[in-house]
Amino acid sequence: MNEESTRELPDKRSFEERVFARFDVIDTRLQALEARALDTKPIWERALAEILEVKKGVEDLNRKIDVLNQDVL
């Protein structure tokens, strides 16, 4: 086994202080992500409305095709 002592880290804060500092950084980043998610909410609401409109159009088109098929037969 190596008998060298553990080298000193340049950061003189205690382990707990370093861990809490990391938590603070993570918390700040999560808050930024949450704020951005709220900014994009209207975009997704509009996209969903457009998707539902297209779905309704496809359903209407399918009904018309079914009626035309019945008339041909």
Coordinates of C-alpha atoms in Angstrom, one line a residue:
M1 CA 0.0 0.0 0.0
N2 CA 1.1 3.5 -0.7
E3 CA 2.0 5.5 2.4
E4 CA 1.6 8.9 0.9
S5 CA -0.8 11.2 2.7
T6 CA -3.8 12.4 0.9
R7 CA -3.1 15.6 -1.0
E8 CA -4.8 18.8 0.1
L9 CA -7.5 20.1 -2.2
P10 CA -7.3 23.7 -3.2
D11 CA -10.9 24.4 -1.9
K12 CA -10.6 24.9 1.9
R13 CA -14.3 24.7 2.5
S14 CA -15.7 21.7 4.5
F15 CA -17.3 18.8 2.7
E16 CA -20.7 19.9 3.7
E17 CA -20.1 23.5 2.4
R18 CA -19.0 22.1 -1.0
V19 CA -22.0 19.8 -1.2
F20 CA -24.4 22.6 -0.3
A21 CA -22.7 24.9 -2.9
R22 CA -23.3 22.2 -5.5
F23 CA -27.0 21.9 -4.5
D24 CA -27.3 25.7 -4.8
V25 CA -25.9 25.5 -8.4
I26 CA -28.3 22.6 -9.3
D27 CA -31.2 24.5 -7.8
T28 CA -30.4 27.6 -9.8
R29 CA -30.2 25.6 -13.0
L30 CA -33.5 23.9 -12.3
Q31 CA -35.2 27.2 -11.7
A32 CA -33.9 28.5 -15.1
L33 CA -35.2 25.3 -16.8
E34 CA -38.6 25.7 -15.1
A35 CA -38.8 29.4 -16.2
R36 CA -38.0 28.4 -19.8
A37 CA -40.6 25.6 -19.7
L38 CA -43.2 28.2 -18.7
D39 CA -42.1 30.4 -21.6
T40 CA -42.7 27.7 -24.1
K41 CA -46.2 26.7 -22.7
P42 CA -48.1 29.0 -25.1
I43 CA -46.2 27.5 -28.1
W44 CA -47.2 24.0 -27.1
E45 CA -50.8 25.0 -26.5
R46 CA -51.0 26.5 -30.0
A47 CA -49.4 23.4 -31.5
L48 CA -51.9 21.2 -29.7
A49 CA -54.8 23.2 -31.0
E50 CA -53.5 23.0 -34.5
I51 CA -53.0 19.2 -34.2
L52 CA -56.6 18.8 -33.0
E53 CA -57.8 20.9 -35.9
V54 CA -55.9 18.7 -38.4
K55 CA -57.3 15.6 -36.7
K56 CA -60.8 16.9 -37.1
G57 CA -60.2 17.6 -40.7
V58 CA -58.9 14.1 -41.3
E59 CA -61.9 12.7 -39.6
D60 CA -64.2 14.8 -41.8
L61 CA -62.4 13.7 -44.9
N62 CA -62.6 10.0 -43.8
R63 CA -66.4 10.4 -43.4
K64 CA -66.8 11.9 -46.8
I65 CA -64.7 9.1 -48.4
D66 CA -66.9 6.6 -46.6
V67 CA -70.0 8.2 -48.0
L68 CA -68.5 8.3 -51.5
N69 CA -67.7 4.6 -51.2
Q70 CA -71.2 3.7 -50.2
D71 CA -72.6 5.7 -53.2
V72 CA -70.3 3.8 -55.6
L73 CA -71.2 0.4 -54.2

